[in-house]
Amino acid sequence: MNILFIHIKELLQTRDKSEVKMMGKSMSELPHIKNAFLRIKGDTIHSYGSMSSLVIKATDKVIDITGKIILPTWCDSHSHVVYTGDRSQEFVDRINGLSYENIAAKGGGILNSAQTLQDTSESDLYKQSIERVNDLIKLGTGALEIKSGYGLSTEAELKMLRVIKKIKEDSAVKIKATFLGAHAIPNKYKNNKKGYIDLIINQMLPKIHQEQLADFIDVFCEKGYFSLKDTSQVLQAATKYGLIPKIHVNQFNAFGGVALGVKHKALSVDHLEVLNEEDIAVLKNTETMPVALPGCSFFLGIPYTPARDLIDSGLPLAIATDFNPGSAPSGNMNFIVSLACIKMNMTPEEAINAATINGAFAMNISEDYGSICVGKKASLIVTKDLTSYRQIPYYFGNNPIYKVMINGELID
Ligand code: NIG
Ligand code: FE
């Protein structure tokens, strides 16, 4: 039996498989078919087109969705969704005047989350995290990158990565795992950063490799965290094990992290709230995807990634949630698409490209996700009745979703 959606008001993001990322002016194009059909066979997109060209088959199970729009599920290429405990006290501290940096300097922030995580069992961590992932699916996320980095000891980093691996096995959505041991310097190594980097390189990485726990390597390259030299060392060691770099750079300070990422052939460079001309220049003619995290800018009240400068200079841009308990406690990609339009001056077409096809590129999953394409996975958002896809970002904070399909299965 095939599932056949008919009378789709707009079928969005219909593309050839050869189109793997949108950049510059091409980001403003969002190909779509009005009054369309879409046929799903098993977990795969079988065919699509205009209703006028449809021939219904005996094996089709027809679903009429007059008034509704279909687009590929969101590809959220940057999250820290495996964590435990919340940091609402720090949220209140910030309301009362402390900065994110002040809080971290007092031993809060990432170290606060690491302490709680070390005291939580693997099964408990899994239970809390998979619940969050299930909530995200209902909000339209069909592919998700998840980072470690709240362990900061060999045992706790492995615990996080094993939880991510189990989510990968159990969840219907596509999961990619990133090792972010170099997220902060744990208290034990406060005066011995070199010792912690040695631990990452000589102890954590070999074990992660042995258990095949990660796809990507990440480092928080920032003042007070890991320098260019530290970052380079970790990336070099990890790439020997086949891990591909995706790094946190230019969140608070610009000091060459983007160029370093490009030098190490990073799949993506993420955050980029503080970006200078050299950073933009160095990204040109590379395969590195810039990723903006507007939920973090919104929550911390820091600058937004200058999307217009990036796109207008011909570069691609992806957007992701950064879902984490400290700087962005929301994994709602619909809101991220709204923020991209409202706060970063991206058009709805650019924001939707950034959250689908470019997000898939930033996770190396363009083969199966990110567009409506024959042969790709049938992971789809069916919207409520909307006049046009522009209403997705326009109605910020609303849930535009009627149903989500993951790999050919409608989610309840
Ligand atoms: O991407 N900037 C570094 N890491 C996370 C925040 C981590 C935290 O505060 O818990 C981020 O914003
Ligand atoms: Fe992050």
Tab-separated table of C-alpha atoms and ligand atoms in Angstrom:
chain	number	residue	atom	x	y	z
A	1	MET	CA	0.000	0.000	0.000
A	2	ASN	CA	1.301	3.476	-0.891
A	3	ILE	CA	0.266	6.648	0.901
A	4	LEU	CA	-0.919	9.263	-1.555
A	5	PHE	CA	-1.430	12.858	-0.414
A	6	ILE	CA	-3.685	14.753	-2.787
A	7	HIS	CA	-4.737	18.397	-3.181
A	8	ILE	CA	-1.629	19.650	-1.364
A	9	LYS	CA	-1.995	23.428	-1.389
A	10	GLU	CA	1.779	23.883	-1.830
A	11	LEU	CA	4.409	21.139	-2.008
A	12	LEU	CA	7.572	22.950	-0.924
A	13	GLN	CA	11.265	22.410	-1.513
A	14	THR	CA	10.953	20.107	-4.540
A	15	ARG	CA	14.497	19.635	-5.791
A	16	ASP	CA	16.843	17.450	-7.740
A	17	LYS	CA	19.146	15.208	-5.695
A	18	SER	CA	22.176	17.033	-7.093
A	19	GLU	CA	21.133	20.203	-5.223
A	20	VAL	CA	22.758	19.832	-1.806
A	21	LYS	CA	23.038	23.390	-0.523
A	22	MET	CA	21.710	26.832	-1.335
A	23	MET	CA	23.968	29.868	-1.228
A	24	GLY	CA	23.752	33.585	-1.952
A	25	LYS	CA	20.889	34.424	-4.297
A	26	SER	CA	19.829	30.776	-4.660
A	27	MET	CA	18.741	30.868	-1.000
A	28	SER	CA	15.848	33.109	-1.982
A	29	GLU	CA	14.390	30.473	-4.289
A	30	LEU	CA	12.025	27.945	-2.766
A	31	PRO	CA	10.712	25.718	-5.565
A	32	HIS	CA	7.165	24.535	-5.012
A	33	ILE	CA	4.167	23.034	-6.776
A	34	LYS	CA	0.661	24.336	-6.148
A	35	ASN	CA	-2.240	21.849	-5.961
A	36	ALA	CA	0.115	18.884	-5.875
A	37	PHE	CA	0.163	15.190	-5.073
A	38	LEU	CA	2.876	13.229	-3.254
A	39	ARG	CA	3.140	9.439	-3.205
A	40	ILE	CA	5.041	7.594	-0.471
A	41	LYS	CA	6.202	4.002	-0.843
A	42	GLY	CA	7.482	2.432	2.381
A	43	ASP	CA	9.797	4.988	3.968
A	44	THR	CA	10.603	6.766	0.705
A	45	ILE	CA	9.268	9.512	-1.548
A	46	HIS	CA	8.069	7.639	-4.647
A	47	SER	CA	6.680	10.392	-6.879
A	48	TYR	CA	5.114	13.841	-6.869
A	49	GLY	CA	3.665	16.366	-9.267
A	50	SER	CA	0.743	18.541	-10.117
A	51	MET	CA	-2.785	17.139	-9.444
A	52	SER	CA	-3.565	17.532	-13.131
A	53	SER	CA	-0.971	14.847	-13.935
A	54	LEU	CA	-2.062	12.353	-11.250
A	55	VAL	CA	-3.223	8.832	-12.073
A	56	ILE	CA	-4.462	7.107	-8.893
A	57	LYS	CA	-3.410	3.430	-8.541
A	58	ALA	CA	-5.317	0.599	-6.884
A	59	THR	CA	-2.511	0.359	-4.281
A	60	ASP	CA	-2.839	4.014	-3.197
A	61	LYS	CA	-4.229	4.899	0.214
A	62	VAL	CA	-5.485	8.405	-0.532
A	63	ILE	CA	-5.278	11.256	1.997
A	64	ASP	CA	-6.922	14.502	0.868
A	65	ILE	CA	-5.225	17.469	2.535
A	66	THR	CA	-6.922	20.367	0.785
A	67	GLY	CA	-5.714	23.676	2.281
A	68	LYS	CA	-2.536	22.229	3.810
A	69	ILE	CA	1.117	22.612	2.834
A	70	ILE	CA	3.770	19.869	2.796
A	71	LEU	CA	7.480	20.497	3.277
A	72	PRO	CA	10.439	18.343	4.356
A	73	THR	CA	10.948	18.025	8.127
A	74	TRP	CA	13.385	20.436	9.766
A	75	CYS	CA	17.051	19.436	9.876
A	76	ASP	CA	18.398	20.729	13.207
A	77	SER	CA	22.162	20.502	12.802
A	78	HIS	CA	23.224	21.751	16.267
A	79	SER	CA	21.817	20.632	19.612
A	80	HIS	CA	22.802	19.651	23.130
A	81	VAL	CA	19.512	17.877	23.807
A	82	VAL	CA	21.103	15.226	26.047
A	83	TYR	CA	21.388	16.951	29.413
A	84	THR	CA	19.878	16.780	32.846
A	85	GLY	CA	18.698	19.369	35.334
A	86	ASP	CA	17.666	22.834	34.279
A	87	ARG	CA	19.491	26.131	34.731
A	88	SER	CA	16.506	28.324	35.502
A	89	GLN	CA	18.360	29.787	38.501
A	90	GLU	CA	20.985	31.152	36.095
A	91	PHE	CA	18.161	32.465	33.913
A	92	VAL	CA	16.892	34.469	36.884
A	93	ASP	CA	20.455	35.559	37.751
A	94	ARG	CA	20.764	36.955	34.245
A	95	ILE	CA	17.457	38.788	34.560
A	96	ASN	CA	18.926	40.322	37.705
A	97	GLY	CA	21.976	41.589	35.863
A	98	LEU	CA	24.634	38.880	35.672
A	99	SER	CA	26.017	37.996	32.247
A	100	TYR	CA	26.468	34.483	30.797
A	101	GLU	CA	30.239	35.003	31.195
A	102	ASN	CA	29.837	36.191	34.852
A	103	ILE	CA	27.857	33.049	35.653
A	104	ALA	CA	30.419	30.765	34.026
A	105	ALA	CA	33.252	32.523	35.857
A	106	LYS	CA	31.467	31.785	39.171
A	107	GLY	CA	31.474	28.038	38.362
A	108	GLY	CA	27.977	27.969	36.864
A	109	GLY	CA	27.180	27.436	33.204
A	110	ILE	CA	28.517	24.345	31.473
A	111	LEU	CA	30.263	23.171	34.679
A	112	ASN	CA	26.936	23.340	36.511
A	113	SER	CA	25.339	21.020	33.908
A	114	ALA	CA	28.393	18.730	34.030
A	115	GLN	CA	28.081	18.313	37.798
A	116	THR	CA	24.411	17.311	37.524
A	117	LEU	CA	25.072	14.970	34.636
A	118	GLN	CA	27.872	13.152	36.445
A	119	ASP	CA	25.384	12.409	39.244
A	120	THR	CA	22.723	11.021	36.855
A	121	SER	CA	22.544	7.394	35.723
A	122	GLU	CA	22.772	6.476	32.052
A	123	SER	CA	19.234	5.104	32.007
A	124	ASP	CA	17.808	8.211	33.649
A	125	LEU	CA	19.696	10.446	31.232
A	126	TYR	CA	18.337	8.409	28.325
A	127	LYS	CA	14.769	8.632	29.611
A	128	GLN	CA	14.876	12.421	30.012
A	129	SER	CA	16.582	12.949	26.671
A	130	ILE	CA	14.432	10.685	24.489
A	131	GLU	CA	11.343	12.446	25.859
A	132	ARG	CA	12.772	15.737	24.638
A	133	VAL	CA	13.562	14.239	21.233
A	134	ASN	CA	9.997	12.920	20.964
A	135	ASP	CA	8.664	16.412	21.701
A	136	LEU	CA	10.872	17.823	18.939
A	137	ILE	CA	9.504	15.350	16.392
A	138	LYS	CA	6.013	16.700	17.031
A	139	LEU	CA	7.417	20.160	16.283
A	140	GLY	CA	8.601	18.957	12.878
A	141	THR	CA	12.222	17.971	13.441
A	142	GLY	CA	13.127	14.914	11.368
A	143	ALA	CA	16.915	14.973	11.694
A	144	LEU	CA	18.919	16.097	14.694
A	145	GLU	CA	22.578	16.451	15.612
A	146	ILE	CA	23.305	15.871	19.311
A	147	LYS	CA	26.513	16.780	21.122
A	148	SER	CA	28.203	15.441	24.211
A	149	GLY	CA	30.092	17.993	26.312
A	150	TYR	CA	28.268	17.982	29.655
A	151	GLY	CA	30.357	15.034	30.870
A	152	LEU	CA	33.887	16.456	30.942
A	153	SER	CA	35.323	13.217	32.342
A	154	THR	CA	36.006	10.067	30.337
A	155	GLU	CA	33.256	8.163	32.091
A	156	ALA	CA	30.628	10.888	31.788
A	157	GLU	CA	31.444	11.766	28.164
A	158	LEU	CA	31.100	8.075	27.261
A	159	LYS	CA	27.810	7.956	29.192
A	160	MET	CA	26.461	10.866	27.142
A	161	LEU	CA	27.637	9.382	23.847
A	162	ARG	CA	26.147	5.981	24.688
A	163	VAL	CA	22.845	7.711	25.406
A	164	ILE	CA	23.062	9.472	22.031
A	165	LYS	CA	23.835	6.122	20.376
A	166	LYS	CA	20.789	4.546	21.997
A	167	ILE	CA	18.602	7.453	20.852
A	168	LYS	CA	20.054	6.898	17.369
A	169	GLU	CA	18.998	3.249	17.523
A	170	ASP	CA	15.580	3.761	19.116
A	171	SER	CA	14.289	6.965	17.556
A	172	ALA	CA	12.621	7.167	14.164
A	173	VAL	CA	14.414	10.415	13.390
A	174	LYS	CA	17.894	10.626	11.909
A	175	ILE	CA	20.467	11.313	14.623
A	176	LYS	CA	24.087	12.354	14.229
A	177	ALA	CA	26.459	12.255	17.225
A	178	THR	CA	29.147	14.812	18.021
A	179	PHE	CA	31.921	14.470	20.601
A	180	LEU	CA	32.343	17.809	22.404
A	181	GLY	CA	34.702	16.842	25.238
A	182	ALA	CA	36.397	20.218	24.690
A	183	HIS	CA	33.317	22.178	25.825
A	184	ALA	CA	34.793	23.594	29.047
A	185	ILE	CA	37.735	22.913	31.331
A	186	PRO	CA	36.503	20.816	34.282
A	187	ASN	CA	37.348	21.966	37.825
A	188	LYS	CA	39.780	19.116	38.326
A	189	TYR	CA	41.924	20.530	35.508
A	190	LYS	CA	41.347	24.214	36.306
A	191	ASN	CA	45.068	24.909	36.421
A	192	ASN	CA	46.053	22.189	33.994
A	193	LYS	CA	44.280	22.707	30.684
A	194	LYS	CA	47.018	20.782	28.901
A	195	GLY	CA	46.259	17.787	31.127
A	196	TYR	CA	42.579	17.904	30.102
A	197	ILE	CA	43.426	18.161	26.405
A	198	ASP	CA	45.779	15.180	26.813
A	199	LEU	CA	42.919	13.273	28.439
A	200	ILE	CA	40.625	14.069	25.503
A	201	ILE	CA	43.248	13.004	22.980
A	202	ASN	CA	44.811	9.999	24.673
A	203	GLN	CA	41.915	8.533	26.611
A	204	MET	CA	38.525	9.737	25.396
A	205	LEU	CA	39.088	9.677	21.631
A	206	PRO	CA	40.448	6.094	21.436
A	207	LYS	CA	37.512	4.784	23.512
A	208	ILE	CA	34.961	6.717	21.453
A	209	HIS	CA	36.539	5.312	18.323
A	210	GLN	CA	36.514	1.785	19.708
A	211	GLU	CA	32.776	1.929	20.446
A	212	GLN	CA	32.001	3.966	17.292
A	213	LEU	CA	30.178	6.557	19.359
A	214	ALA	CA	30.638	9.724	17.292
A	215	ASP	CA	30.347	11.051	13.750
A	216	PHE	CA	31.706	14.551	14.380
A	217	ILE	CA	34.193	16.372	16.605
A	218	ASP	CA	33.427	19.750	18.161
A	219	VAL	CA	35.380	22.262	20.282
A	220	PHE	CA	34.160	25.430	22.025
A	221	CYS	CA	36.794	27.743	20.551
A	222	GLU	CA	36.364	30.861	22.693
A	223	LYS	CA	38.254	33.087	25.133
A	224	GLY	CA	38.316	31.386	28.536
A	225	TYR	CA	37.580	27.991	26.966
A	226	PHE	CA	39.775	26.586	24.161
A	227	SER	CA	42.299	28.633	22.164
A	228	LEU	CA	43.068	28.284	18.449
A	229	LYS	CA	46.042	26.098	19.359
A	230	ASP	CA	43.977	23.865	21.674
A	231	THR	CA	41.232	23.577	19.057
A	232	SER	CA	43.694	22.701	16.336
A	233	GLN	CA	45.250	19.991	18.492
A	234	VAL	CA	41.906	18.338	19.289
A	235	LEU	CA	40.686	18.507	15.686
A	236	GLN	CA	43.903	17.051	14.375
A	237	ALA	CA	43.767	14.128	16.789
A	238	ALA	CA	40.075	13.466	16.094
A	239	THR	CA	40.331	13.566	12.327
A	240	LYS	CA	42.847	10.699	12.590
A	241	TYR	CA	39.907	8.660	13.904
A	242	GLY	CA	37.704	9.800	11.029
A	243	LEU	CA	35.659	12.351	13.005
A	244	ILE	CA	34.620	15.373	10.931
A	245	PRO	CA	34.930	18.829	12.563
A	246	LYS	CA	31.861	20.975	13.361
A	247	ILE	CA	32.938	23.706	15.734
A	248	HIS	CA	31.636	26.435	18.069
A	249	VAL	CA	33.329	29.683	16.986
A	250	ASN	CA	32.849	33.465	17.197
A	251	GLN	CA	30.109	33.371	19.845
A	252	PHE	CA	31.575	36.215	21.903
A	253	ASN	CA	34.922	37.008	20.246
A	254	ALA	CA	36.361	36.889	16.713
A	255	PHE	CA	39.978	35.761	16.732
A	256	GLY	CA	40.431	33.424	13.776
A	257	GLY	CA	38.227	30.450	14.704
A	258	VAL	CA	36.443	30.505	11.356
A	259	ALA	CA	39.722	30.357	9.401
A	260	LEU	CA	40.852	27.523	11.635
A	261	GLY	CA	37.653	25.606	10.919
A	262	VAL	CA	38.085	26.106	7.184
A	263	LYS	CA	41.717	24.974	7.433
A	264	HIS	CA	40.560	21.756	9.096
A	265	LYS	CA	37.840	21.289	6.446
A	266	ALA	CA	35.075	21.677	9.031
A	267	LEU	CA	31.662	20.591	7.815
A	268	SER	CA	30.242	23.590	9.662
A	269	VAL	CA	31.252	26.571	11.777
A	270	ASP	CA	28.521	27.418	14.257
A	271	HIS	CA	27.374	30.511	16.249
A	272	LEU	CA	29.137	33.370	14.373
A	273	GLU	CA	27.387	36.093	16.374
A	274	VAL	CA	30.579	38.169	16.179
A	275	LEU	CA	31.862	38.049	12.649
A	276	ASN	CA	34.368	40.233	10.803
A	277	GLU	CA	35.216	40.727	7.135
A	278	GLU	CA	38.105	38.255	7.200
A	279	ASP	CA	35.798	35.560	8.580
A	280	ILE	CA	33.391	36.090	5.700
A	281	ALA	CA	36.189	36.195	3.118
A	282	VAL	CA	37.742	32.964	4.348
A	283	LEU	CA	34.443	31.067	4.001
A	284	LYS	CA	34.143	31.835	0.291
A	285	ASN	CA	34.727	28.943	-2.110
A	286	THR	CA	34.849	26.389	0.695
A	287	GLU	CA	32.620	23.441	1.625
A	288	THR	CA	32.199	24.708	5.206
A	289	MET	CA	28.596	25.590	6.098
A	290	PRO	CA	28.103	28.630	8.362
A	291	VAL	CA	25.405	27.889	10.978
A	292	ALA	CA	23.481	30.565	12.893
A	293	LEU	CA	21.781	29.826	16.228
A	294	PRO	CA	19.253	32.628	16.673
A	295	GLY	CA	17.610	30.987	19.704
A	296	CYS	CA	20.845	31.527	21.632
A	297	SER	CA	21.005	35.211	20.604
A	298	PHE	CA	17.368	35.629	21.609
A	299	PHE	CA	17.759	33.956	24.991
A	300	LEU	CA	21.100	35.535	25.976
A	301	GLY	CA	20.400	38.932	24.408
A	302	ILE	CA	23.616	38.801	22.389
A	303	PRO	CA	23.999	39.889	18.735
A	304	TYR	CA	22.428	37.810	15.979
A	305	THR	CA	24.649	36.254	13.320
A	306	PRO	CA	24.814	38.808	10.467
A	307	ALA	CA	22.876	36.650	8.020
A	308	ARG	CA	22.533	39.382	5.387
A	309	ASP	CA	26.305	39.935	5.231
A	310	LEU	CA	26.862	36.198	4.757
A	311	ILE	CA	24.118	35.600	2.197
A	312	ASP	CA	24.705	38.848	0.295
A	313	SER	CA	28.341	37.890	-0.148
A	314	GLY	CA	27.221	34.709	-1.883
A	315	LEU	CA	27.634	32.314	1.042
A	316	PRO	CA	25.231	29.615	2.243
A	317	LEU	CA	23.708	29.693	5.747
A	318	ALA	CA	22.010	27.061	7.893
A	319	ILE	CA	19.982	27.744	11.045
A	320	ALA	CA	19.689	25.420	14.048
A	321	THR	CA	18.333	25.506	17.601
A	322	ASP	CA	21.431	24.966	19.798
A	323	PHE	CA	18.891	23.422	22.227
A	324	ASN	CA	20.674	23.359	25.607
A	325	PRO	CA	19.871	24.205	29.235
A	326	GLY	CA	22.119	27.289	29.447
A	327	SER	CA	21.992	29.447	26.354
A	328	ALA	CA	18.996	28.179	24.338
A	329	PRO	CA	16.433	26.069	26.199
A	330	SER	CA	14.167	25.489	23.203
A	331	GLY	CA	14.400	23.023	20.347
A	332	ASN	CA	11.484	24.465	18.413
A	333	MET	CA	12.667	24.895	14.805
A	334	ASN	CA	9.428	26.694	13.835
A	335	PHE	CA	10.393	29.486	16.200
A	336	ILE	CA	13.972	29.480	14.883
A	337	VAL	CA	12.609	30.012	11.350
A	338	SER	CA	10.550	32.951	12.668
A	339	LEU	CA	13.558	34.443	14.458
A	340	ALA	CA	15.664	34.148	11.292
A	341	CYS	CA	13.078	36.280	9.470
A	342	ILE	CA	12.241	38.710	12.259
A	343	LYS	CA	15.691	39.258	13.754
A	344	MET	CA	18.128	38.352	10.994
A	345	ASN	CA	16.242	39.850	8.057
A	346	MET	CA	16.084	36.569	6.188
A	347	THR	CA	13.142	36.083	3.850
A	348	PRO	CA	10.819	33.124	4.509
A	349	GLU	CA	12.378	31.375	1.483
A	350	GLU	CA	15.903	31.872	2.846
A	351	ALA	CA	14.922	30.759	6.341
A	352	ILE	CA	13.201	27.590	5.088
A	353	ASN	CA	16.206	26.713	2.903
A	354	ALA	CA	18.474	27.337	5.914
A	355	ALA	CA	16.376	25.029	8.123
A	356	THR	CA	16.004	22.185	5.630
A	357	ILE	CA	18.457	21.641	2.773
A	358	ASN	CA	21.347	23.591	4.322
A	359	GLY	CA	20.758	21.969	7.724
A	360	ALA	CA	20.971	18.559	6.049
A	361	PHE	CA	24.265	19.590	4.439
A	362	ALA	CA	25.610	20.619	7.857
A	363	MET	CA	24.958	17.049	9.073
A	364	ASN	CA	26.204	15.260	5.950
A	365	ILE	CA	22.763	13.736	5.308
A	366	SER	CA	21.765	15.464	2.070
A	367	GLU	CA	21.545	12.054	0.404
A	368	ASP	CA	18.287	11.301	2.277
A	369	TYR	CA	16.994	14.521	3.889
A	370	GLY	CA	16.451	18.231	3.340
A	371	SER	CA	14.247	18.323	0.241
A	372	ILE	CA	11.266	16.726	-1.474
A	373	CYS	CA	13.043	14.488	-3.913
A	374	VAL	CA	12.245	11.069	-5.369
A	375	GLY	CA	14.260	8.490	-3.426
A	376	LYS	CA	14.754	10.603	-0.306
A	377	LYS	CA	13.156	9.654	3.023
A	378	ALA	CA	9.473	10.473	3.418
A	379	SER	CA	10.012	12.716	6.462
A	380	LEU	CA	7.478	15.495	6.091
A	381	ILE	CA	5.662	18.305	7.813
A	382	VAL	CA	1.974	18.622	6.934
A	383	THR	CA	0.880	22.088	8.056
A	384	LYS	CA	-2.474	23.231	9.347
A	385	ASP	CA	-4.558	25.189	6.829
A	386	LEU	CA	-2.347	28.115	5.780
A	387	THR	CA	-2.711	30.691	3.033
A	388	SER	CA	0.995	30.326	2.126
A	389	TYR	CA	4.276	29.071	3.579
A	390	ARG	CA	4.981	32.667	4.606
A	391	GLN	CA	2.593	32.148	7.480
A	392	ILE	CA	5.037	29.654	9.051
A	393	PRO	CA	7.457	32.390	10.202
A	394	TYR	CA	4.781	35.092	10.342
A	395	TYR	CA	2.740	33.442	13.100
A	396	PHE	CA	5.755	33.362	15.447
A	397	GLY	CA	5.322	31.198	18.509
A	398	ASN	CA	2.344	29.375	16.986
A	399	ASN	CA	2.536	25.747	16.029
A	400	PRO	CA	1.905	25.567	12.265
A	401	ILE	CA	1.919	21.760	12.216
A	402	TYR	CA	-1.051	19.481	11.573
A	403	LYS	CA	0.868	16.178	11.296
A	404	VAL	CA	4.426	14.953	11.002
A	405	MET	CA	5.504	11.951	8.932
A	406	ILE	CA	8.824	10.292	9.739
A	407	ASN	CA	10.193	7.734	7.272
A	408	GLY	CA	6.735	7.118	5.834
A	409	GLU	CA	4.973	6.756	9.219
A	410	LEU	CA	2.506	9.355	10.445
A	411	ILE	CA	3.354	10.319	14.044
A	412	ASP	CA	0.530	10.678	16.556
B	1	NIG	O1	26.335	26.452	22.039
B	1	NIG	N1	28.676	27.921	23.642
B	1	NIG	C1	28.879	26.821	24.081
B	1	NIG	N2	28.010	25.861	24.297
B	1	NIG	C2	26.593	25.989	24.294
B	1	NIG	C3	26.053	26.470	25.580
B	1	NIG	C4	26.349	25.570	26.674
B	1	NIG	C5	25.711	25.916	27.984
B	1	NIG	O2	25.618	27.078	28.404
B	1	NIG	O3	25.314	24.945	28.620
B	1	NIG	C6	26.157	26.868	23.167
B	1	NIG	O4	25.632	27.974	23.353
B	2	FE	FE	26.086	24.804	21.002
